[in-house]
Amino acid sequence: MDFNFRDTAVAFQSHSDASLRRSHWLFKTLASPSLVKAGKAVTLWALAWRLPVKGLIRATVFRQFCGGETVVACKPVAQRHWELGVGSILDYSVEGQTDQAAYDQTTEMTLQTLALAASEDAVPLGVFKVTGLADTAVLEKVSAGLALNAEEQLAWDRAQGRVDRICKYAHQVGVPVMLDAEESWIQKAIDDLAYAAMAKYNREKVIVFNTIQCYRTGRLEHLKGALAKAEADGYGVGIKFVRGAYMEKERERAKAMGYPSPIQPDKASTDAEFDACVSHMILALGRPENAANFALMIGSHNEQSAEKAAHLLTASGWKPSEAPVWFAQLYGMSDHISFVMAHHGFRVAKYLPFGPIDKVMPYLFRRAEENTSVKGQTGRELGLIQAELKRRKSVARN
Ligand SMILES: Cc1cc2nc3c(=O)[nH]c(=O)nc-3n(C[C@H](O)[C@H](O)[C@H](O)COP(=O)(O)OP(=O)(O)OC[C@H]3O[C@@H](n4cnc5c(N)ncnc54)[C@H](O)[C@@H]3O)c2cc1C
């Protein structure tokens, strides 16, 4: 099976001419690091002074990278994508909250996304970040195996209760749910929560997914250990594979604190670990007639990664639409992978971030910053959008 990721007519089928022109303007603006830097400073200042900038944010970056401010507001985008074979994973993208009331609010929002998923085919999975439900300092102590004081123990008990409540509900309504991966110094606590939930809720089918970041060293061993433990205990395993989002932060902390960096030495090593992990799990999944109780997600904007996994699956005898494997990208990015893979019958879903505008700003700044490199993601997005605008113009002329 050959994928034509340059087939822009398929890639941008969900976009009207106006929305494509808007994206073109936005990615051109984002390509300028100085504009992004200045825009971030001005936006933070304007929000702090409660100046009326939300309309402008809504019409630009928010519209490009978020589905709406509420679960219900995301429904039209999810529906439009589903008509073209692409699912949506509603992601409550409010970050940096630090109090128990906010953790409870994130739990409620996540439950709302799962309730929607239970009633809409367009929303096939759910997701959450453990830092949305728990104190980072407590997660760090738990990860390091340090003793907790009474107050911390209470906070940790409440965090475990929230994770269990979400996974239990996901199990009850039959909707898979993923725990995102975060910084290495809190990840052990997240891994333990995820594998404990798998042991509880993945008995008949995979409901709970953990995330493995392949930019970290030793991830293939981690994966093999997780699969062996699940096999011995008789439960299923769901894994989302990503490369990892916190590389600079990880390296800086390791340097400042004088421990070996947990990150692969270079991009080629990250790519090799990603390929090794994904192929190990696809081979361990086996053929359709004797498949293990596993499910995977390839969370990546890398064309080669998507293509390699797709070929491995078909070589193992899987029909694209029947394999327990999802290909996932972020909303507003890499539609050329999402819609082309869906066009070939694979299961595809896009993270659809949502939340109040002022609270999703950290997420939006990250997307803006990661898209400032003309050589990287922006170059790719811009080139494809330009090609599609040109194609549409020539179709209109003929
Ligand atoms: C659906 C989805 C879900 C995601 N969930 C998570 C999550 O839960 N946790 C999380 O951390 N991230 C998550 N991400 C982000 C992801 O980890 C990557 O940052 C992002 O997708 C870019 O990697 P790539 O595979 O798409 O593409 P590529 O452009 O091929 O790879 C870029 C990535 O390679 C790695 N890299 C780049 N340079 C080097 C170097 N010099 N040395 C070593 N490694 C290098 C970095 O991880 C970088 O992000 C998610 C992404 C998607 C699409």
Tab-separated table of C-alpha atoms and ligand atoms in Angstrom:
chain	number	residue	atom	x	y	z
A	1	MET	CA	0.000	0.000	0.000
A	2	ASP	CA	1.455	3.340	-1.059
A	3	PHE	CA	0.473	6.512	0.743
A	4	ASN	CA	0.447	9.748	-1.154
A	5	PHE	CA	0.846	12.263	1.667
A	6	ARG	CA	1.123	14.977	-1.005
A	7	ASP	CA	-2.467	14.368	-2.130
A	8	THR	CA	-3.628	17.732	-0.834
A	9	ALA	CA	-7.165	17.300	-2.199
A	10	VAL	CA	-7.643	14.432	0.279
A	11	ALA	CA	-5.582	16.056	3.033
A	12	PHE	CA	-7.640	19.258	3.132
A	13	GLN	CA	-11.103	17.934	2.285
A	14	SER	CA	-12.424	19.147	5.620
A	15	HIS	CA	-11.408	22.761	4.830
A	16	SER	CA	-13.440	25.347	2.940
A	17	ASP	CA	-11.461	27.822	0.820
A	18	ALA	CA	-11.889	30.452	3.524
A	19	SER	CA	-10.603	28.195	6.297
A	20	LEU	CA	-7.635	27.158	4.159
A	21	ARG	CA	-6.745	30.804	3.486
A	22	ARG	CA	-7.013	31.513	7.238
A	23	SER	CA	-4.644	28.625	8.033
A	24	HIS	CA	-2.258	29.854	5.347
A	25	TRP	CA	-2.128	33.322	6.876
A	26	LEU	CA	-1.690	31.902	10.391
A	27	PHE	CA	1.163	29.522	9.546
A	28	LYS	CA	2.912	32.327	7.626
A	29	THR	CA	2.632	34.529	10.705
A	30	LEU	CA	3.833	31.730	13.004
A	31	ALA	CA	6.869	31.209	10.784
A	32	SER	CA	8.336	34.401	12.224
A	33	PRO	CA	9.920	33.693	15.642
A	34	SER	CA	10.078	37.413	16.512
A	35	LEU	CA	6.365	37.887	15.774
A	36	VAL	CA	5.478	34.838	17.899
A	37	LYS	CA	7.652	36.088	20.760
A	38	ALA	CA	6.146	39.570	20.627
A	39	GLY	CA	2.622	38.157	20.191
A	40	LYS	CA	3.032	35.997	23.297
A	41	ALA	CA	4.211	38.930	25.422
A	42	VAL	CA	1.421	41.243	24.203
A	43	THR	CA	-1.245	38.553	24.669
A	44	LEU	CA	-0.151	37.756	28.228
A	45	TRP	CA	-0.103	41.460	29.062
A	46	ALA	CA	-3.532	42.085	27.466
A	47	LEU	CA	-5.128	39.102	29.240
A	48	ALA	CA	-3.636	40.196	32.574
A	49	TRP	CA	-5.148	43.675	32.066
A	50	ARG	CA	-8.422	42.138	30.909
A	51	LEU	CA	-8.242	43.921	27.573
A	52	PRO	CA	-10.694	42.651	24.923
A	53	VAL	CA	-8.328	40.338	23.005
A	54	LYS	CA	-10.252	37.097	23.318
A	55	GLY	CA	-12.111	37.739	20.041
A	56	LEU	CA	-8.837	38.055	18.172
A	57	ILE	CA	-7.400	34.922	19.814
A	58	ARG	CA	-10.614	33.022	19.063
A	59	ALA	CA	-10.492	33.966	15.385
A	60	THR	CA	-6.831	33.012	14.946
A	61	VAL	CA	-4.770	30.497	16.980
A	62	PHE	CA	-7.712	29.183	19.008
A	63	ARG	CA	-9.696	28.420	15.870
A	64	GLN	CA	-6.706	26.694	14.270
A	65	PHE	CA	-5.718	24.479	17.223
A	66	CYS	CA	-8.832	24.122	19.457
A	67	GLY	CA	-12.304	22.689	18.917
A	68	GLY	CA	-14.161	25.132	21.201
A	69	GLU	CA	-14.526	26.269	24.782
A	70	THR	CA	-16.817	23.426	25.915
A	71	VAL	CA	-17.476	19.766	25.126
A	72	VAL	CA	-20.679	20.672	23.274
A	73	ALA	CA	-18.935	23.385	21.220
A	74	CYS	CA	-16.544	20.727	19.830
A	75	LYS	CA	-19.343	18.622	18.352
A	76	PRO	CA	-19.559	20.289	14.892
A	77	VAL	CA	-15.806	19.855	14.246
A	78	ALA	CA	-15.933	16.255	15.479
A	79	GLN	CA	-18.924	15.566	13.225
A	80	ARG	CA	-17.284	17.152	10.167
A	81	HIS	CA	-14.146	15.043	10.665
A	82	TRP	CA	-16.108	11.864	11.280
A	83	GLU	CA	-17.932	12.240	7.957
A	84	LEU	CA	-14.444	11.926	6.410
A	85	GLY	CA	-13.479	8.942	8.572
A	86	VAL	CA	-11.460	10.782	11.231
A	87	GLY	CA	-12.381	10.548	14.906
A	88	SER	CA	-11.809	13.183	17.611
A	89	ILE	CA	-10.305	12.819	21.068
A	90	LEU	CA	-11.551	15.686	23.200
A	91	ASP	CA	-8.677	16.952	25.306
A	92	TYR	CA	-9.439	19.382	28.145
A	93	SER	CA	-6.284	21.417	27.639
A	94	VAL	CA	-6.262	23.538	30.775
A	95	GLU	CA	-2.798	23.306	32.316
A	96	GLY	CA	-0.915	24.581	35.330
A	97	GLN	CA	-3.817	24.373	37.805
A	98	THR	CA	-2.663	23.851	41.374
A	99	ASP	CA	-5.666	23.460	43.645
A	100	GLN	CA	-7.984	20.612	44.573
A	101	ALA	CA	-11.077	22.385	43.165
A	102	ALA	CA	-9.364	22.695	39.762
A	103	TYR	CA	-8.383	18.996	39.873
A	104	ASP	CA	-12.011	18.098	40.568
A	105	GLN	CA	-13.118	20.356	37.693
A	106	THR	CA	-10.681	18.602	35.292
A	107	THR	CA	-12.020	15.242	36.458
A	108	GLU	CA	-15.586	16.385	35.715
A	109	MET	CA	-14.620	17.708	32.266
A	110	THR	CA	-12.859	14.442	31.419
A	111	LEU	CA	-15.950	12.480	32.488
A	112	GLN	CA	-18.034	14.742	30.226
A	113	THR	CA	-15.781	13.890	27.251
A	114	LEU	CA	-16.216	10.177	27.991
A	115	ALA	CA	-19.997	10.581	28.239
A	116	LEU	CA	-19.974	12.227	24.809
A	117	ALA	CA	-17.744	9.435	23.471
A	118	ALA	CA	-20.206	6.863	24.793
A	119	SER	CA	-22.971	8.368	22.664
A	120	GLU	CA	-21.081	9.571	19.546
A	121	ASP	CA	-19.081	7.372	17.140
A	122	ALA	CA	-17.228	10.557	16.135
A	123	VAL	CA	-15.464	10.514	19.527
A	124	PRO	CA	-13.877	7.060	19.852
A	125	LEU	CA	-11.499	7.603	22.809
A	126	GLY	CA	-10.806	9.877	25.758
A	127	VAL	CA	-7.616	11.305	27.239
A	128	PHE	CA	-6.314	13.110	30.325
A	129	LYS	CA	-3.124	14.361	31.926
A	130	VAL	CA	-2.439	13.232	35.486
A	131	THR	CA	-1.031	16.714	36.278
A	132	GLY	CA	-4.558	18.002	35.639
A	133	LEU	CA	-5.727	15.905	38.597
A	134	ALA	CA	-2.816	15.901	41.030
A	135	ASP	CA	-0.065	18.015	42.618
A	136	THR	CA	3.166	17.808	40.632
A	137	ALA	CA	5.233	17.918	43.841
A	138	VAL	CA	3.387	14.874	45.180
A	139	LEU	CA	3.805	13.021	41.876
A	140	GLU	CA	7.514	13.784	42.029
A	141	LYS	CA	7.889	12.418	45.571
A	142	VAL	CA	5.878	9.303	44.728
A	143	SER	CA	8.011	8.762	41.610
A	144	ALA	CA	11.200	9.051	43.654
A	145	GLY	CA	9.871	6.582	46.249
A	146	LEU	CA	10.020	9.213	49.029
A	147	ALA	CA	7.795	9.073	52.120
A	148	LEU	CA	4.781	11.409	52.067
A	149	ASN	CA	3.588	13.465	55.021
A	150	ALA	CA	-0.080	13.241	56.076
A	151	GLU	CA	-1.197	16.132	53.871
A	152	GLU	CA	0.663	14.785	50.842
A	153	GLN	CA	-0.722	11.316	51.460
A	154	LEU	CA	-4.238	12.761	51.433
A	155	ALA	CA	-3.515	14.594	48.158
A	156	TRP	CA	-2.094	11.386	46.641
A	157	ASP	CA	-5.133	9.358	47.781
A	158	ARG	CA	-7.412	11.920	46.173
A	159	ALA	CA	-5.388	11.853	42.941
A	160	GLN	CA	-5.570	8.049	42.799
A	161	GLY	CA	-9.310	8.300	43.456
A	162	ARG	CA	-9.765	10.708	40.523
A	163	VAL	CA	-7.802	8.505	38.116
A	164	ASP	CA	-9.782	5.463	39.243
A	165	ARG	CA	-13.083	7.305	38.857
A	166	ILE	CA	-12.245	8.218	35.241
A	167	CYS	CA	-10.994	4.733	34.314
A	168	LYS	CA	-13.930	3.036	36.041
A	169	TYR	CA	-16.404	5.195	34.136
A	170	ALA	CA	-14.524	4.561	30.863
A	171	HIS	CA	-14.825	0.829	31.565
A	172	GLN	CA	-18.519	1.147	32.403
A	173	VAL	CA	-19.328	2.937	29.120
A	174	GLY	CA	-16.802	0.913	27.076
A	175	VAL	CA	-14.736	3.901	25.872
A	176	PRO	CA	-10.917	3.574	25.849
A	177	VAL	CA	-9.088	6.295	27.752
A	178	MET	CA	-5.416	7.316	27.590
A	179	LEU	CA	-3.097	8.772	30.189
A	180	ASP	CA	-0.721	11.259	28.543
A	181	ALA	CA	2.996	10.996	29.385
A	182	GLU	CA	4.724	13.939	31.063
A	183	GLU	CA	8.129	14.833	32.564
A	184	SER	CA	10.432	11.922	33.497
A	185	TRP	CA	10.614	12.935	37.179
A	186	ILE	CA	6.846	12.413	37.621
A	187	GLN	CA	6.376	9.681	35.022
A	188	LYS	CA	6.980	6.700	37.341
A	189	ALA	CA	3.874	7.683	39.369
A	190	ILE	CA	1.871	8.074	36.140
A	191	ASP	CA	3.095	4.694	34.817
A	192	ASP	CA	2.144	2.997	38.096
A	193	LEU	CA	-1.341	4.550	38.000
A	194	ALA	CA	-1.798	3.499	34.369
A	195	TYR	CA	-0.655	-0.115	34.798
A	196	ALA	CA	-2.719	-0.532	37.993
A	197	ALA	CA	-5.790	0.713	36.090
A	198	MET	CA	-5.009	-1.672	33.209
A	199	ALA	CA	-4.875	-4.598	35.647
A	200	LYS	CA	-8.315	-3.578	36.897
A	201	TYR	CA	-10.133	-2.523	33.722
A	202	ASN	CA	-8.406	-4.222	30.740
A	203	ARG	CA	-9.529	-7.783	31.500
A	204	GLU	CA	-11.982	-8.260	28.599
A	205	LYS	CA	-10.773	-5.531	26.243
A	206	VAL	CA	-8.349	-2.643	26.311
A	207	ILE	CA	-9.859	0.360	28.068
A	208	VAL	CA	-6.826	2.040	29.654
A	209	PHE	CA	-3.806	3.159	27.596
A	210	ASN	CA	-0.480	4.367	28.963
A	211	THR	CA	1.876	6.543	26.888
A	212	ILE	CA	5.508	5.704	26.128
A	213	GLN	CA	7.855	8.539	25.099
A	214	CYS	CA	10.507	7.063	22.836
A	215	TYR	CA	12.859	10.041	23.231
A	216	ARG	CA	13.683	8.505	26.595
A	217	THR	CA	16.340	5.816	26.782
A	218	GLY	CA	15.376	2.265	27.780
A	219	ARG	CA	11.794	2.460	26.518
A	220	LEU	CA	11.907	-0.874	24.660
A	221	GLU	CA	12.850	-2.606	27.944
A	222	HIS	CA	10.056	-0.708	29.713
A	223	LEU	CA	7.588	-1.904	27.068
A	224	LYS	CA	8.781	-5.512	27.239
A	225	GLY	CA	8.453	-5.428	31.041
A	226	ALA	CA	4.912	-4.017	30.843
A	227	LEU	CA	3.829	-6.668	28.308
A	228	ALA	CA	5.390	-9.522	30.319
A	229	LYS	CA	3.710	-8.398	33.552
A	230	ALA	CA	0.327	-8.082	31.814
A	231	GLU	CA	0.690	-11.533	30.278
A	232	ALA	CA	1.565	-13.061	33.653
A	233	ASP	CA	-1.398	-11.301	35.331
A	234	GLY	CA	-3.856	-11.894	32.470
A	235	TYR	CA	-4.842	-8.355	31.478
A	236	GLY	CA	-4.694	-6.404	28.204
A	237	VAL	CA	-2.340	-3.551	27.367
A	238	GLY	CA	-2.954	-0.287	25.534
A	239	ILE	CA	0.007	1.912	24.623
A	240	LYS	CA	0.184	5.253	22.870
A	241	PHE	CA	3.637	5.725	21.360
A	242	VAL	CA	4.995	9.251	21.007
A	243	ARG	CA	8.483	10.685	20.648
A	244	GLY	CA	8.100	13.113	23.569
A	245	ALA	CA	7.368	16.785	24.102
A	246	TYR	CA	9.700	17.993	26.875
A	247	MET	CA	13.176	17.408	25.456
A	248	GLU	CA	14.768	20.804	26.271
A	249	LYS	CA	13.297	20.893	29.769
A	250	GLU	CA	14.530	17.342	30.451
A	251	ARG	CA	18.046	18.071	29.250
A	252	GLU	CA	18.283	21.368	31.126
A	253	ARG	CA	17.147	19.824	34.421
A	254	ALA	CA	19.525	16.879	34.101
A	255	LYS	CA	22.396	19.284	33.428
A	256	ALA	CA	21.467	21.643	36.260
A	257	MET	CA	21.043	18.810	38.760
A	258	GLY	CA	24.022	16.785	37.523
A	259	TYR	CA	22.395	13.481	36.566
A	260	PRO	CA	22.641	11.696	33.170
A	261	SER	CA	20.048	12.988	30.695
A	262	PRO	CA	17.195	10.490	30.299
A	263	ILE	CA	16.830	11.615	26.672
A	264	GLN	CA	18.271	9.831	23.628
A	265	PRO	CA	21.528	11.389	22.384
A	266	ASP	CA	20.094	12.486	19.016
A	267	LYS	CA	17.032	12.480	16.784
A	268	ALA	CA	18.134	9.329	14.908
A	269	SER	CA	18.262	7.400	18.219
A	270	THR	CA	14.757	8.639	19.139
A	271	ASP	CA	13.481	7.548	15.713
A	272	ALA	CA	15.152	4.136	16.121
A	273	GLU	CA	13.615	3.634	19.598
A	274	PHE	CA	10.195	4.666	18.256
A	275	ASP	CA	10.416	2.161	15.388
A	276	ALA	CA	11.725	-0.585	17.696
A	277	CYS	CA	8.912	-0.091	20.235
A	278	VAL	CA	6.123	0.126	17.645
A	279	SER	CA	7.311	-2.901	15.692
A	280	HIS	CA	7.821	-4.908	18.886
A	281	MET	CA	4.247	-4.254	19.964
A	282	ILE	CA	2.723	-4.895	16.517
A	283	LEU	CA	4.589	-8.218	16.306
A	284	ALA	CA	3.512	-9.065	19.875
A	285	LEU	CA	-0.098	-8.237	18.924
A	286	GLY	CA	0.116	-11.037	16.378
A	287	ARG	CA	-2.176	-11.912	13.497
A	288	PRO	CA	-5.956	-11.268	13.538
A	289	GLU	CA	-6.789	-14.955	14.109
A	290	ASN	CA	-4.715	-15.200	17.303
A	291	ALA	CA	-4.321	-11.585	18.379
A	292	ALA	CA	-3.229	-10.661	21.898
A	293	ASN	CA	-5.444	-8.348	23.977
A	294	PHE	CA	-3.397	-5.285	22.973
A	295	ALA	CA	-4.214	-1.925	21.425
A	296	LEU	CA	-1.851	0.765	20.154
A	297	MET	CA	-1.868	4.369	19.165
A	298	ILE	CA	0.804	5.911	16.950
A	299	GLY	CA	0.744	9.545	18.116
A	300	SER	CA	2.977	11.216	15.578
A	301	HIS	CA	3.252	13.779	12.803
A	302	ASN	CA	6.064	11.798	11.217
A	303	GLU	CA	5.081	10.348	7.824
A	304	GLN	CA	7.645	7.523	7.955
A	305	SER	CA	6.419	6.390	11.369
A	306	ALA	CA	2.833	6.183	10.130
A	307	GLU	CA	3.826	4.415	6.953
A	308	LYS	CA	6.073	1.848	8.671
A	309	ALA	CA	3.405	0.927	11.231
A	310	ALA	CA	0.761	0.624	8.502
A	311	HIS	CA	2.961	-1.726	6.456
A	312	LEU	CA	3.759	-3.892	9.483
A	313	LEU	CA	0.064	-4.210	10.262
A	314	THR	CA	-0.957	-5.237	6.777
A	315	ALA	CA	2.017	-7.660	6.625
A	316	SER	CA	0.615	-9.293	9.793
A	317	GLY	CA	-2.662	-9.877	7.955
A	318	TRP	CA	-4.704	-7.016	9.439
A	319	LYS	CA	-7.348	-5.145	7.470
A	320	PRO	CA	-6.688	-1.459	8.240
A	321	SER	CA	-10.132	-0.840	9.718
A	322	GLU	CA	-10.025	-3.953	11.928
A	323	ALA	CA	-6.617	-3.588	13.527
A	324	PRO	CA	-6.719	-2.387	17.159
A	325	VAL	CA	-4.383	0.409	16.156
A	326	TRP	CA	-5.055	4.125	15.974
A	327	PHE	CA	-3.060	6.755	14.141
A	328	ALA	CA	-3.343	10.129	15.842
A	329	GLN	CA	-2.367	13.725	15.174
A	330	LEU	CA	-3.199	17.045	16.808
A	331	TYR	CA	-6.088	19.165	15.544
A	332	GLY	CA	-4.867	21.904	13.232
A	333	MET	CA	-1.739	20.010	12.241
A	334	SER	CA	-0.738	17.235	9.838
A	335	ASP	CA	-4.110	16.782	8.163
A	336	HIS	CA	-2.128	15.293	5.276
A	337	ILE	CA	-1.367	12.255	7.467
A	338	SER	CA	-4.769	12.035	9.184
A	339	PHE	CA	-7.004	12.260	6.139
A	340	VAL	CA	-4.763	10.225	3.803
A	341	MET	CA	-4.486	7.376	6.375
A	342	ALA	CA	-8.272	7.491	6.904
A	343	HIS	CA	-8.751	7.463	3.128
A	344	HIS	CA	-6.862	4.122	3.106
A	345	GLY	CA	-9.218	2.761	5.776
A	346	PHE	CA	-6.991	3.061	8.870
A	347	ARG	CA	-8.380	4.140	12.232
A	348	VAL	CA	-7.440	7.756	12.703
A	349	ALA	CA	-8.275	10.238	15.458
A	350	LYS	CA	-7.170	13.782	16.144
A	351	TYR	CA	-6.662	15.296	19.599
A	352	LEU	CA	-9.246	18.076	19.780
A	353	PRO	CA	-8.175	20.438	22.574
A	354	PHE	CA	-10.845	22.532	24.261
A	355	GLY	CA	-11.312	24.801	27.255
A	356	PRO	CA	-11.878	28.470	28.157
A	357	ILE	CA	-9.676	30.703	25.972
A	358	ASP	CA	-7.647	32.273	28.787
A	359	LYS	CA	-6.989	28.849	30.313
A	360	VAL	CA	-5.802	27.093	27.157
A	361	MET	CA	-3.228	29.818	26.407
A	362	PRO	CA	-0.240	27.700	27.607
A	363	TYR	CA	-1.300	24.987	25.127
A	364	LEU	CA	-1.699	27.559	22.345
A	365	PHE	CA	1.685	29.176	23.058
A	366	ARG	CA	3.315	25.716	22.828
A	367	ARG	CA	1.681	25.067	19.463
A	368	ALA	CA	2.691	28.534	18.227
A	369	GLU	CA	6.287	28.093	19.395
A	370	GLU	CA	6.668	24.617	17.939
A	371	ASN	CA	5.380	25.989	14.627
A	372	THR	CA	7.915	28.810	14.361
A	373	SER	CA	10.522	26.657	12.671
A	374	VAL	CA	10.198	27.150	8.919
A	375	LYS	CA	12.374	24.082	8.385
A	376	GLY	CA	10.164	21.872	10.534
A	377	GLN	CA	6.431	21.551	11.004
A	378	THR	CA	5.490	24.988	9.635
A	379	GLY	CA	7.435	24.482	6.455
A	380	ARG	CA	5.544	21.257	5.927
A	381	GLU	CA	2.123	22.726	6.746
A	382	LEU	CA	2.688	25.883	4.687
A	383	GLY	CA	3.973	24.026	1.638
A	384	LEU	CA	0.975	21.679	1.642
A	385	ILE	CA	-1.563	24.466	2.170
A	386	GLN	CA	0.024	26.508	-0.632
A	387	ALA	CA	-0.097	23.481	-2.944
A	388	GLU	CA	-3.793	22.950	-2.168
A	389	LEU	CA	-4.683	26.626	-2.671
A	390	LYS	CA	-2.942	26.474	-6.048
A	391	ARG	CA	-4.713	23.230	-6.967
A	392	ARG	CA	-8.125	24.681	-6.095
A	393	LYS	CA	-7.402	27.811	-8.119
A	394	SER	CA	-6.524	25.766	-11.191
A	395	VAL	CA	-9.628	23.552	-10.781
A	396	ALA	CA	-11.773	26.695	-10.546
A	397	ARG	CA	-10.180	28.084	-13.724
A	398	ASN	CA	-10.828	24.897	-15.754
B	1	LIG	C1	-1.787	12.443	19.158
B	1	LIG	C2	-0.565	12.905	19.897
B	1	LIG	C3	-0.469	12.681	21.259
B	1	LIG	C4	0.656	13.111	21.959
B	1	LIG	N1	0.767	12.835	23.300
B	1	LIG	C5	1.908	13.144	23.952
B	1	LIG	C6	2.111	12.759	25.314
B	1	LIG	O1	1.237	12.158	25.950
B	1	LIG	N2	3.282	13.093	25.909
B	1	LIG	C7	4.289	13.745	25.229
B	1	LIG	O2	5.367	13.987	25.813
B	1	LIG	N3	4.120	14.133	23.947
B	1	LIG	C8	2.967	13.845	23.301
B	1	LIG	N4	2.824	14.208	21.979
B	1	LIG	C9	3.860	15.052	21.320
B	1	LIG	C10	4.957	14.182	20.765
B	1	LIG	O3	5.672	13.623	21.841
B	1	LIG	C11	5.957	14.959	19.886
B	1	LIG	O4	6.509	16.035	20.588
B	1	LIG	C12	5.436	15.479	18.596
B	1	LIG	O5	4.423	14.689	18.087
B	1	LIG	C13	6.585	15.564	17.574
B	1	LIG	O6	7.079	14.270	17.256
B	1	LIG	P1	6.663	13.499	15.909
B	1	LIG	O7	6.742	12.032	16.100
B	1	LIG	O8	5.327	13.979	15.537
B	1	LIG	O9	7.610	14.058	14.777
B	1	LIG	P2	9.131	14.314	14.462
B	1	LIG	O10	9.112	15.697	13.921
B	1	LIG	O11	9.673	13.234	13.614
B	1	LIG	O12	9.947	14.297	15.819
B	1	LIG	C14	10.191	15.386	16.624
B	1	LIG	C15	10.501	14.798	17.994
B	1	LIG	O13	11.717	14.051	17.940
B	1	LIG	C16	12.427	14.164	19.167
B	1	LIG	N5	13.715	14.824	18.910
B	1	LIG	C17	13.925	15.922	18.134
B	1	LIG	N6	15.229	16.269	18.154
B	1	LIG	C18	15.864	15.382	18.944
B	1	LIG	C19	17.212	15.249	19.391
B	1	LIG	N7	18.164	16.085	19.004
B	1	LIG	N8	17.509	14.218	20.234
B	1	LIG	C20	16.571	13.351	20.654
B	1	LIG	N9	15.255	13.433	20.257
B	1	LIG	C21	14.904	14.433	19.426
B	1	LIG	C22	11.544	15.030	20.071
B	1	LIG	O14	10.739	14.157	20.832
B	1	LIG	C23	10.707	15.830	19.092
B	1	LIG	O15	9.473	16.239	19.646
B	1	LIG	C24	1.699	13.785	21.270
B	1	LIG	C25	1.598	13.999	19.895
B	1	LIG	C26	0.493	13.565	19.204
B	1	LIG	C27	0.429	13.804	17.734
